[in-house]
Short mmCIF file of C-alpha atoms in Angstrom, two decimals:
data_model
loop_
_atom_site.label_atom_id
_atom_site.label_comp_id
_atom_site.label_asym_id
_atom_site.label_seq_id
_atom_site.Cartn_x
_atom_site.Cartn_y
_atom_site.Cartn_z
CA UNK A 1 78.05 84.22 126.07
CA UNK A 2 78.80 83.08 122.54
CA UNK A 3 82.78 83.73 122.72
CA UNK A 4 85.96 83.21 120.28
CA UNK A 5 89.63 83.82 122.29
CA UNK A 6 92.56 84.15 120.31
CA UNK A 7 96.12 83.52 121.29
CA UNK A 8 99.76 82.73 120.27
CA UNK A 9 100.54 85.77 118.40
CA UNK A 10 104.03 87.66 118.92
CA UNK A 11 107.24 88.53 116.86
CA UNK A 12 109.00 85.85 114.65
CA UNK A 13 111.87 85.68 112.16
CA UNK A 14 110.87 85.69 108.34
CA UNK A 15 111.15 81.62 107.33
CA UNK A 16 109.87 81.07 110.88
CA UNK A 17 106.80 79.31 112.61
CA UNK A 18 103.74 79.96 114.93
CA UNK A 19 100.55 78.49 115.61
CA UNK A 20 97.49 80.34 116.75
CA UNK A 21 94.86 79.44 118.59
CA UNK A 22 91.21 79.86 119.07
CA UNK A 23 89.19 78.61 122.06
CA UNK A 24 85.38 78.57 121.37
CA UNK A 25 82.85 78.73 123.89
CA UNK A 26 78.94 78.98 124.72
CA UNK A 27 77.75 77.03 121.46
CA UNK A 28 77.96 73.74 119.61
CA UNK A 29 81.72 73.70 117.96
CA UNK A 30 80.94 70.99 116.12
CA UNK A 31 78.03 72.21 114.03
CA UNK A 32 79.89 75.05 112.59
CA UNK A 33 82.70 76.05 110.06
CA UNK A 34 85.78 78.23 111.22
CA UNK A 35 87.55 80.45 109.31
CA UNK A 36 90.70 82.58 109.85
CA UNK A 37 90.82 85.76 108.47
CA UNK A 38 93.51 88.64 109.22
CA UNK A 39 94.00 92.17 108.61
CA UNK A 40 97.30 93.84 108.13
CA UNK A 41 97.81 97.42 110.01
CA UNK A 42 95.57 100.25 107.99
CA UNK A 43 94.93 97.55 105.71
CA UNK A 44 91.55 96.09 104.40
CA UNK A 45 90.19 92.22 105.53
CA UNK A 46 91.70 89.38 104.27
CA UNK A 47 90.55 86.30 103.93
CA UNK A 48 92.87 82.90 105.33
CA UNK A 49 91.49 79.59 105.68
CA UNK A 50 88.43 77.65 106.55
CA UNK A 51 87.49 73.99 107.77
CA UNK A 52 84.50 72.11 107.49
CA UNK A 53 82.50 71.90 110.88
CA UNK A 54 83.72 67.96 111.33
CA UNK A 55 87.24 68.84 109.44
CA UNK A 56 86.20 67.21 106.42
CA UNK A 57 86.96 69.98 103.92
CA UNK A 58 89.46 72.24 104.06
CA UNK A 59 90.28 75.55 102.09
CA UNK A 60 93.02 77.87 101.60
CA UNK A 61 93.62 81.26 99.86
CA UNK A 62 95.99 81.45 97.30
CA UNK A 63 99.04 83.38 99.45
CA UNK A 64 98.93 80.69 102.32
CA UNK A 65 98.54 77.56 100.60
CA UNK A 66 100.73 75.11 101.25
CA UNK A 67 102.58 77.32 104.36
CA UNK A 68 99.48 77.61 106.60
CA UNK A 69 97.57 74.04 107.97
CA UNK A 70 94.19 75.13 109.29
CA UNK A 71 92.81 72.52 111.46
CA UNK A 72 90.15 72.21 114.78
CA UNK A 73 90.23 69.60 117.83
CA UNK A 74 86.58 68.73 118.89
CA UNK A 75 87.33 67.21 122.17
CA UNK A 76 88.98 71.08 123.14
CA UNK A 77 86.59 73.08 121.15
CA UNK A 78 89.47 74.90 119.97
CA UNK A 79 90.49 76.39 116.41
CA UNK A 80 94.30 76.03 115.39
CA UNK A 81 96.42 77.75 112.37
CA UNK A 82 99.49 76.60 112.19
CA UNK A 83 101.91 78.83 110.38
CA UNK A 84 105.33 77.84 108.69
CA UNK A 85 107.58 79.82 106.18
CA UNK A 86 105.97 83.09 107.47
CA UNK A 87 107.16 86.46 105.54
CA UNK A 88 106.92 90.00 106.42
CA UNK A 89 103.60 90.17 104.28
CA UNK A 90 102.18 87.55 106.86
CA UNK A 91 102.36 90.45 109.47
CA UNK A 92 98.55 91.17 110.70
CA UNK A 93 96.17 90.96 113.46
CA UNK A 94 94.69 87.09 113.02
CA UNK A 95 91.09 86.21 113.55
CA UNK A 96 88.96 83.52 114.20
CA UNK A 97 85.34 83.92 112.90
CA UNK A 98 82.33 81.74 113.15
CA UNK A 99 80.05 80.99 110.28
CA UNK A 100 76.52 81.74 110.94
CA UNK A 101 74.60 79.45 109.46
CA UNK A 102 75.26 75.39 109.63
CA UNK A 103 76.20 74.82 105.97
CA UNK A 104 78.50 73.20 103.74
CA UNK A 105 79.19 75.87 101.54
CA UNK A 106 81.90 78.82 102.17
CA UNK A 107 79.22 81.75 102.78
CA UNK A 108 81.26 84.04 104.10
CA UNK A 109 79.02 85.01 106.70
CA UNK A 110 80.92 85.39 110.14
CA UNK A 111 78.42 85.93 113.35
CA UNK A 112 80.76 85.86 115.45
CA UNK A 113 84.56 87.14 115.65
CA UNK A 114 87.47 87.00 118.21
CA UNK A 115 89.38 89.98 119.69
CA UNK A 116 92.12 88.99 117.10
CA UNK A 117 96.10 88.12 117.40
CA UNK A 118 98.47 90.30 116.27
CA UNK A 119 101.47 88.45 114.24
CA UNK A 120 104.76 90.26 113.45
CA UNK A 121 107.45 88.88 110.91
CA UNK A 122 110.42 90.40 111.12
CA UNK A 123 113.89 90.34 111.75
CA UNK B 1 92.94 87.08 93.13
CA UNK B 2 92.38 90.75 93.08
CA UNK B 3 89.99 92.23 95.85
CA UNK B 4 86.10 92.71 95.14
CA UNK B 5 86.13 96.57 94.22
CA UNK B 6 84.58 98.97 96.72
CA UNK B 7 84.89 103.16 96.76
CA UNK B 8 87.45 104.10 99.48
CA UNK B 9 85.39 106.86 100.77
CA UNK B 10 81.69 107.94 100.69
CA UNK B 11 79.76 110.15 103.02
CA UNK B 12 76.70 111.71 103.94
CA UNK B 13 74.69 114.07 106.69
CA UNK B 14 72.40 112.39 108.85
CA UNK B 15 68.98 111.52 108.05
CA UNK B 16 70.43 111.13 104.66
CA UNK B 17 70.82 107.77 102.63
CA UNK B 18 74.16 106.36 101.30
CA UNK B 19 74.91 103.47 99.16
CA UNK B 20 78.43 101.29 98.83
CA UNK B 21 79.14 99.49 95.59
CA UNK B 22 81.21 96.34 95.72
CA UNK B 23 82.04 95.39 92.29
CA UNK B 24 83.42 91.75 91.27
CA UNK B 25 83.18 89.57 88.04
CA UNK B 26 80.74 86.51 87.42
CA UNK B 27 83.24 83.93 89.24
CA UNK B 28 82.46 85.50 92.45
CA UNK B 29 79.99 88.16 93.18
CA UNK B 30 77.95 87.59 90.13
CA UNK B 31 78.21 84.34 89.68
CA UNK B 32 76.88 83.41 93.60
CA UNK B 33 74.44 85.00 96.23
CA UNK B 34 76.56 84.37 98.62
CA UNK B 35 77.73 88.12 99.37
CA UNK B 36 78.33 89.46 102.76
CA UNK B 37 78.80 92.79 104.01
CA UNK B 38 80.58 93.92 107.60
CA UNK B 39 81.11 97.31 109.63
CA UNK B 40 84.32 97.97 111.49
CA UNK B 41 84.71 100.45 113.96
CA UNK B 42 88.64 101.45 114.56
CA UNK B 43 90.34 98.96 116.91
CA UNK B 44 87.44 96.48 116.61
CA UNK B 45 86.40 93.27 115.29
CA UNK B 46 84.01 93.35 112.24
CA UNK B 47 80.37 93.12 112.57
CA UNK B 48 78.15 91.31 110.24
CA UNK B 49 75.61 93.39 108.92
CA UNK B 50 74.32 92.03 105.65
CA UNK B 51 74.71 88.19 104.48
CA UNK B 52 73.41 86.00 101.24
CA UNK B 53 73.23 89.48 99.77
CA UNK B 54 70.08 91.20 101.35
CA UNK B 55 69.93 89.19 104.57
CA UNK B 56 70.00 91.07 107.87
CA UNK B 57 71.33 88.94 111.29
CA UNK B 58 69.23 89.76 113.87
CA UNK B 59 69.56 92.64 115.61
CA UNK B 60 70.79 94.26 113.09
CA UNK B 61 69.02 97.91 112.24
CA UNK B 62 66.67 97.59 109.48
CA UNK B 63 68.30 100.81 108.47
CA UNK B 64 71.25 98.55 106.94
CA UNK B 65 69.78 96.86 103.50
CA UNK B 66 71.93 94.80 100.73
CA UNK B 67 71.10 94.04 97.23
CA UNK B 68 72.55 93.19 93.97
CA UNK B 69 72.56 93.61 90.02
CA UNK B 70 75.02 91.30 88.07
CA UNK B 71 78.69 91.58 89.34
CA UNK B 72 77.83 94.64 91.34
CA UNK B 73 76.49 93.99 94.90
CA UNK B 74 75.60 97.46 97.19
CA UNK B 75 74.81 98.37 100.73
CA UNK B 76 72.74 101.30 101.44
CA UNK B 77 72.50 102.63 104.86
CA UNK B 78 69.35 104.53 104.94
CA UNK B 79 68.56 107.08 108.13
CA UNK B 80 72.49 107.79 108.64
CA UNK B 81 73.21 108.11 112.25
CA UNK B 82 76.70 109.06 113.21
CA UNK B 83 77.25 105.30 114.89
CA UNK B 84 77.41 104.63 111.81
CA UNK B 85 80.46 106.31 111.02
CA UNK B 86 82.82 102.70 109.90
CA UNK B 87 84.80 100.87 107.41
CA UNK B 88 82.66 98.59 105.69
CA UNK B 89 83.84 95.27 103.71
CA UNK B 90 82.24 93.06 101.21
CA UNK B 91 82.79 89.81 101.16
CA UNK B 92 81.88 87.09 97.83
CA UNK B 93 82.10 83.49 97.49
CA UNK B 94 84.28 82.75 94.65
CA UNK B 95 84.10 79.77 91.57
CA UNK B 96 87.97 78.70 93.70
CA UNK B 97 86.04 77.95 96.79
CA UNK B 98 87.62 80.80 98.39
CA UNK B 99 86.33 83.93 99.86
CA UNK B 100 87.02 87.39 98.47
CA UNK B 101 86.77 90.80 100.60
CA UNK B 102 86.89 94.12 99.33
CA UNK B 103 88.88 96.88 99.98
CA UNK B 104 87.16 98.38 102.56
CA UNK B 105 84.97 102.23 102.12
CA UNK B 106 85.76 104.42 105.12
CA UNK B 107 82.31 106.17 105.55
CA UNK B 108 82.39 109.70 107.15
CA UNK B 109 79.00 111.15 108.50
CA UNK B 110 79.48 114.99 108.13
#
């Protein structure tokens, strides 16, 4: 069926790196938009990133920009966020989410989710 | 950016109806159909429930409806059921290109 898989979560330093990844399956990566959103423990959703079904466009909310480098490989089907200068803040469970419709604009409408990552800064 | 505004807590018996508020400004909720809402169970990923405002996915209950009135979008739940005992998020398209959730409303069905 229609899947998302997360993976490359674990414990890292404040200042340090990590990049997650998301393996899609069962439908047509290339028609859709990704997005990353996360969700700190007992905390409320948060949006991350999202890229353009063919990578074109790429946007970021305010607290990652210019740390976090969303970006997607076609020929692997596969969803990447690459993390750098992470802080205790960036601690959450990390997930990939699939935009429902094929559009250009940033609905927000996510049809399908993965199981999520869990990311832990500290030292 | 601040989070859309949503009540942290609203409940209701069964049979009965409830309704969230999600409450933005006119560079994102108001200013864009483009509003979403989801339902969380604990230890599980969201579920989209409501999109483009009043938009139901399929096979979604037609218990779930969505509508909204200048910077205020809402979610009633009509029929409550006690599956439907959640957190529930809004989400809004914002004049940044970015994407704004709310807080979250923990909904208890006594």
């Amino acid at each position: 069926q229609v899947q998302l898989v997360e993976s490359g979560g674990g414990v890292v330093q404040p200042g340090g790196s990590l990049r997650l990844s998301c393996a899609a399956s069962e439908f047509t990566f290339t028609n859709y938009g990704m997005h990353w959103v996360r969700q700190a423990p007992g905390k409320g959703l948060d949006w991350v990133a999202f890229i353009r079904n063919d990578g074109s466009n790429k946007y970021y909310a305010d607290s990652v920009k210019g740390r976090f480098t969303i970006s997607r490989d076609k020929s692997k089907n596969t969803l990447y966020l690459q993390m750098n200068s992470l802080r205790a803040e960036d601690t959450a469970v990390y997930y990939c989410a699939k935009d429902l419709l094929i559009t250009m604009i940033l609905r927000g409408a996510f049809d399908i989710w993965g199981q999520g990552t869990m990311v832990t800064v500290s030292s | 950016q601040s989070a859309l505004t949503q009540p942290a807590s609203v409940s209701g018996s069964p049979g009965q109806s409830i309704t969230i508020s999600c409450t933005g400004t006119s560079s994102d909720v108001g200013g864009y159909n483009y509003v979403s809402w989801y339902q969380q169970h604990p230890g599980k990923a969201p579920k989209l429930i409501i999109y483009d405002v009043s938009n139901r996915p399929s096979g979604v209950s037609n218990r779930f409806s969505g509508s909204k009135s200048a910077n205020t979008a809402s979610l009633t739940i009509s029929g409550l059921q006690a599956e439907d005992e959640a957190d529930y998020y809004c989400s809004s398209y914002t004049i940044s290109n970015t994407l704004l959730f709310g807080g979250g409303t923990k909904l208890t069905v006594l």
